[in-house]
Coordinates of C-alpha atoms in Angstrom, one line a residue:
X1 CA -15.9 31.8 5.9
X2 CA -19.2 30.6 4.7
X3 CA -17.9 30.5 0.9
X4 CA -16.2 27.4 2.1
X5 CA -18.9 25.9 4.3
X6 CA -19.0 25.0 7.9
X7 CA -15.5 24.3 9.6
X8 CA -14.0 20.7 9.7
X9 CA -11.4 19.9 12.4
X10 CA -9.4 17.0 11.2
X11 CA -6.7 17.2 13.5
X12 CA -7.4 14.5 15.8
X13 CA -7.5 11.9 13.0
X14 CA -4.0 12.4 11.6
X15 CA -2.5 9.9 14.3
X16 CA -5.3 7.5 13.6
X17 CA -4.8 7.5 9.9
X18 CA -0.9 7.4 10.5
X19 CA -1.3 4.4 12.9
X20 CA -3.3 2.6 10.2
X21 CA -0.6 3.5 7.5
X22 CA 2.4 2.1 9.6
X23 CA 0.6 -0.9 10.5
X24 CA 0.0 -1.6 6.8
X25 CA 3.6 -0.8 5.7
X26 CA 4.9 -3.0 8.4
X27 CA 3.0 -6.0 6.9
X28 CA 4.2 -5.6 3.5
X29 CA 6.4 -8.2 1.7
X30 CA 9.5 -6.8 -0.2
X31 CA 7.7 -7.4 -3.6
X32 CA 4.8 -5.3 -2.3
X33 CA 6.8 -2.1 -2.4
X34 CA 7.4 -2.6 -6.2
X35 CA 3.7 -3.0 -7.2
X36 CA 2.2 -0.4 -9.4
X37 CA -0.2 2.2 -8.0
X38 CA -2.9 4.2 -9.7
X39 CA -0.5 7.2 -9.7
X40 CA 1.1 7.1 -13.1
X41 CA 4.6 5.7 -13.2
X42 CA 4.8 5.2 -9.1
X43 CA 5.1 2.0 -7.4
X44 CA 4.1 1.6 -3.6
X45 CA 7.5 2.7 -2.5
X46 CA 7.1 5.9 -4.5
X47 CA 3.9 6.9 -3.0
X48 CA 5.2 6.3 0.5
X49 CA 8.1 8.5 -0.5
X50 CA 5.8 11.2 -1.6
X51 CA 3.9 11.0 1.7
X52 CA 7.2 11.4 3.6
X53 CA 8.0 14.4 1.3
X54 CA 4.6 16.0 2.3
X55 CA 5.6 15.3 5.9
X56 CA 8.9 17.0 5.4
X57 CA 7.6 19.9 3.4
X58 CA 4.8 20.7 5.9
X59 CA 7.1 20.7 9.0
X60 CA 9.7 22.7 7.4
X61 CA 7.5 25.1 5.9
X62 CA 4.9 25.6 8.8
X63 CA 7.1 25.2 11.7
X64 CA 10.5 26.2 10.6
X65 CA 9.4 29.0 7.9
X66 CA 11.8 27.3 5.5
X67 CA 10.9 28.5 2.0
X68 CA 11.6 25.3 0.1
X69 CA 12.3 24.8 -3.7
X70 CA 11.7 27.7 -5.7
X71 CA 9.7 28.1 -8.9
X72 CA 11.6 27.6 -12.1
X73 CA 11.0 30.5 -14.8
X74 CA 7.4 30.6 -15.9
X75 CA 6.7 27.4 -14.1
X76 CA 3.0 26.9 -13.3
X77 CA 1.9 25.7 -9.7
X78 CA 0.9 22.2 -11.1
X79 CA 4.3 21.9 -12.9
X80 CA 6.2 23.0 -9.8
X81 CA 4.2 20.5 -7.8
X82 CA 4.9 17.7 -10.4
X83 CA 8.5 18.4 -10.6
X84 CA 9.4 18.7 -6.9
X85 CA 7.4 15.7 -6.2
X86 CA 9.3 13.7 -8.7
X87 CA 12.6 15.0 -7.6
X88 CA 12.1 13.8 -4.1
X89 CA 10.7 10.4 -5.1
X90 CA 13.8 9.8 -7.1
X91 CA 16.0 10.9 -4.4
X92 CA 14.3 8.6 -2.0
X93 CA 14.9 5.4 -4.2
X94 CA 18.1 5.4 -2.2
X95 CA 16.2 4.9 1.1
X96 CA 14.9 1.4 2.2
X97 CA 11.3 0.8 3.0
X98 CA 12.3 0.3 6.7
X99 CA 14.0 3.8 6.7
X100 CA 10.9 5.5 5.1
X101 CA 8.6 3.8 7.5
X102 CA 10.8 5.0 10.5
X103 CA 10.9 8.4 9.3
X104 CA 7.1 8.6 8.9
X105 CA 6.6 7.3 12.6
X106 CA 9.4 9.9 13.9
X107 CA 8.1 12.9 12.0
X108 CA 4.2 12.2 12.5
X109 CA 4.1 13.5 16.1
X110 CA 6.0 16.6 15.1
X111 CA 3.6 17.3 12.4
X112 CA 0.6 16.8 14.9
X113 CA 2.1 19.5 17.0
X114 CA 2.3 21.9 14.0
X115 CA -1.5 21.2 13.5
X116 CA -2.2 21.6 17.3
X117 CA -0.7 25.0 17.2
X118 CA -2.7 26.4 14.4
X119 CA -5.6 28.8 14.7
X120 CA -8.3 27.1 12.6
X121 CA -10.0 30.3 11.5
X122 CA -6.7 32.1 10.6
X123 CA -5.9 32.4 6.9
X124 CA -4.3 29.3 5.6
X125 CA -0.7 28.9 5.0
X126 CA -1.4 27.1 1.7
X127 CA -4.6 28.2 -0.2
X128 CA -6.9 25.4 -1.2
X129 CA -7.1 26.3 -4.9
X130 CA -9.5 23.6 -5.9
X131 CA -12.0 25.1 -3.5
X132 CA -11.8 28.6 -4.7
X133 CA -8.8 29.7 -6.8
X134 CA -9.2 33.3 -5.8
X135 CA -10.3 33.6 -2.3
X136 CA -8.0 33.0 0.8
X137 CA -8.9 29.7 2.4
X138 CA -9.1 29.2 6.2
X139 CA -6.4 27.2 8.0
X140 CA -9.2 24.4 8.9
X141 CA -9.6 23.8 5.2
X142 CA -5.7 23.8 4.4
X143 CA -5.5 21.2 7.3
X144 CA -8.4 19.1 6.2
X145 CA -7.0 19.0 2.6
X146 CA -3.8 17.6 4.0
X147 CA -5.7 15.0 6.0
X148 CA -7.4 13.9 2.7
X149 CA -4.2 13.6 0.9
X150 CA -2.7 11.2 3.4
X151 CA -5.8 9.1 3.6
X152 CA -6.0 8.8 -0.2
X153 CA -2.6 7.9 -0.6
X154 CA -3.0 5.2 2.0
X155 CA -5.9 3.9 0.0
X156 CA -3.8 3.8 -3.1
X157 CA -1.2 1.6 -1.5
X158 CA -4.0 -0.7 -0.1
X159 CA -5.5 -1.0 -3.5
X160 CA -2.1 -1.8 -5.1
X161 CA -1.3 -4.5 -2.5
X162 CA -4.9 -5.8 -2.1
X163 CA -5.5 -5.0 1.5
X164 CA -8.4 -2.8 2.2
X165 CA -9.0 -1.0 5.3
X166 CA -8.9 2.3 7.1
X167 CA -12.0 3.1 5.1
X168 CA -14.6 3.4 8.1
X169 CA -16.8 6.3 8.7
X170 CA -14.4 7.6 11.4
X171 CA -11.7 8.3 8.7
X172 CA -13.7 8.6 5.6
X173 CA -16.5 11.2 6.8
X174 CA -14.1 14.2 6.9
X175 CA -12.6 13.1 3.5
X176 CA -15.9 13.1 1.6
X177 CA -17.1 16.4 3.5
X178 CA -13.8 18.1 2.6
X179 CA -14.0 16.9 -1.2
X180 CA -17.5 18.4 -1.6
X181 CA -16.2 21.8 -0.7
X182 CA -15.1 21.5 -4.3
X183 CA -18.6 21.5 -5.6
X184 CA -19.1 25.4 -5.9
X185 CA -15.9 25.6 -7.8
X186 CA -17.0 22.9 -10.1
X187 CA -20.2 24.8 -10.9
X188 CA -18.7 28.0 -11.5
X189 CA -18.7 27.8 -15.0
X190 CA -22.5 27.3 -15.1
X191 CA -24.2 30.8 -14.3
X192 CA -27.7 30.4 -13.2
X193 CA -30.4 32.6 -11.6
X194 CA -30.1 33.6 -8.0
X195 CA -31.2 30.8 -5.6
X196 CA -30.6 28.0 -8.2
X197 CA -29.6 24.9 -6.1
X198 CA -27.6 21.8 -6.9
X199 CA -28.0 18.7 -4.5
X200 CA -25.1 16.2 -4.3
X201 CA -25.9 12.8 -2.3
X202 CA -23.2 10.5 -1.3
X203 CA -24.6 7.1 -0.2
X204 CA -22.8 4.8 2.2
X205 CA -21.8 4.9 5.9
X206 CA -19.8 8.0 5.2
X207 CA -22.0 9.6 3.0
X208 CA -24.7 12.6 3.5
X209 CA -26.1 15.4 1.4
X210 CA -24.1 18.5 0.3
X211 CA -25.7 21.4 -1.6
X212 CA -24.6 24.6 -3.4
X213 CA -26.7 27.5 -4.5
X214 CA -26.2 30.8 -6.5
X215 CA -26.0 33.6 -3.9
X216 CA -25.0 37.1 -4.7
X217 CA -24.0 35.8 -8.1
X218 CA -21.7 33.0 -7.2
X219 CA -22.0 29.5 -6.2
X220 CA -21.5 28.8 -2.7
X221 CA -22.3 25.9 -0.2
X222 CA -25.7 25.9 1.5
X223 CA -27.6 23.7 3.8
X224 CA -29.4 20.7 2.1
X225 CA -31.2 22.1 -1.1
X226 CA -35.0 21.9 -0.7
X227 CA -36.0 22.2 -4.6
X228 CA -32.8 21.7 -6.4
X229 CA -32.6 22.3 -10.0
X230 CA -30.0 19.2 -10.3
X231 CA -29.2 16.2 -8.2
X232 CA -26.2 13.7 -8.4
X233 CA -26.4 10.6 -6.4
X234 CA -23.0 8.8 -5.9
X235 CA -21.6 6.2 -3.7
X236 CA -18.8 7.1 -1.3
X237 CA -16.2 5.0 -3.2
X238 CA -16.8 6.6 -6.4
X239 CA -16.9 10.1 -4.8
X240 CA -13.5 9.9 -3.5
X241 CA -11.9 8.3 -6.6
X242 CA -13.6 10.9 -8.8
X243 CA -12.4 13.8 -6.6
X244 CA -8.7 12.6 -6.9
X245 CA -9.1 11.2 -10.5
X246 CA -8.4 7.7 -9.5
X247 CA -11.3 7.1 -11.9
X248 CA -12.4 9.3 -14.9
X249 CA -15.2 11.7 -15.0
X250 CA -17.0 9.4 -17.4
X251 CA -16.6 6.3 -15.1
X252 CA -17.8 8.3 -12.3
X253 CA -20.9 9.6 -14.1
X254 CA -21.6 5.8 -15.2
X255 CA -21.8 4.9 -11.6
X256 CA -24.0 7.9 -10.5
X257 CA -27.6 8.8 -10.9
X258 CA -27.9 12.2 -12.5
X259 CA -31.3 14.1 -12.4
X260 CA -32.3 17.5 -13.5
X261 CA -30.6 20.3 -15.4
X262 CA -27.7 18.4 -17.5
X263 CA -25.5 21.4 -17.5
X264 CA -25.5 21.5 -13.7
X265 CA -25.1 17.6 -13.3
X266 CA -22.2 17.5 -15.9
X267 CA -20.4 20.3 -14.1
X268 CA -20.9 18.8 -10.6
X269 CA -19.4 15.6 -11.7
X270 CA -16.1 17.3 -12.8
X271 CA -15.5 17.8 -9.1
X272 CA -11.8 17.9 -8.4
X273 CA -10.2 18.2 -5.1
X274 CA -6.6 18.0 -6.0
X275 CA -4.1 20.2 -8.0
X276 CA -4.4 18.9 -11.6
X277 CA -2.0 19.3 -14.3

C-alpha cells in the first residue's frame, strides 16, 4: 500500500531488542526498579509491566484469538488503552522484578512465532491509526509499530537508570523509518496544491531523508523531495522523542532547523507515532 510507503520487515529485530532488554533488566539494582520514568506516574517496574502486558495481549489476541478487555460505555480508544494499561500495571505490582523478567524471556520466543506466521501484506490485525486513521494498515506496519513500542520503552528504562545502549543503527533505523510514516497524517490539516512536497531530514547514523507530497488531493509518502516547499532537519534522538512525546513539540522545534512554508514545518513537527489521549 503506497499510502504507507515501502514495507518494513522488523521481525528479525524483536529477539535482538529483547536480548538487550533482558540484559539490562538483569543488571538493575533493586532501587533502580523504583526510579521514575518519562511516562507520567510510572516507575521502571511499571514500564516493564506494561511491556509484559503488550506481550500477553499480542499473543492472546493474534495467536489465540482472545478478544481481551471490552470497551466501557462511550469509551474512546485512547481512554480504553489508558485504562487497560493502568489496570495491568496495578495488578503487576504483585510480581517481583525477577518474575516479570522471566515471563518476558519465556513469552518472547512465542511472540516471535506469531510474527513469523504473518503475511506482511495482509491487512493488519490492529490498525496503525497514527499513520492513517481511516485506511486499513498492512500487517508489516502493525508489526513495525509494535517493534518501535518495545524499543522506546527500553530506552525509557535506560534513561531512568542512566544506562544508555541498544541505540545503534541496526535497532534504531527501523524505529525512525516507521515513525516517519506518520508524516502524511501530521500534514493532513494543511491542504496544498497538487505536487507540493515536504522534506524531513533526520541526522545521525540512523537518519536519512523522508518526504511527503500532495498526490490525488492527499498527502502520501514519496521518494526524496526534489524541490520541497518546506524542510525539517532534526537529529535522530529528537525525532524519536518527539514522535512518542518524550519531549514537547516546542522542545523539538527548538532543536530542529525549519525552512520554507511555516504552516508545513509547524504541521510536520507535530508528528506523533503513538495513540495520544
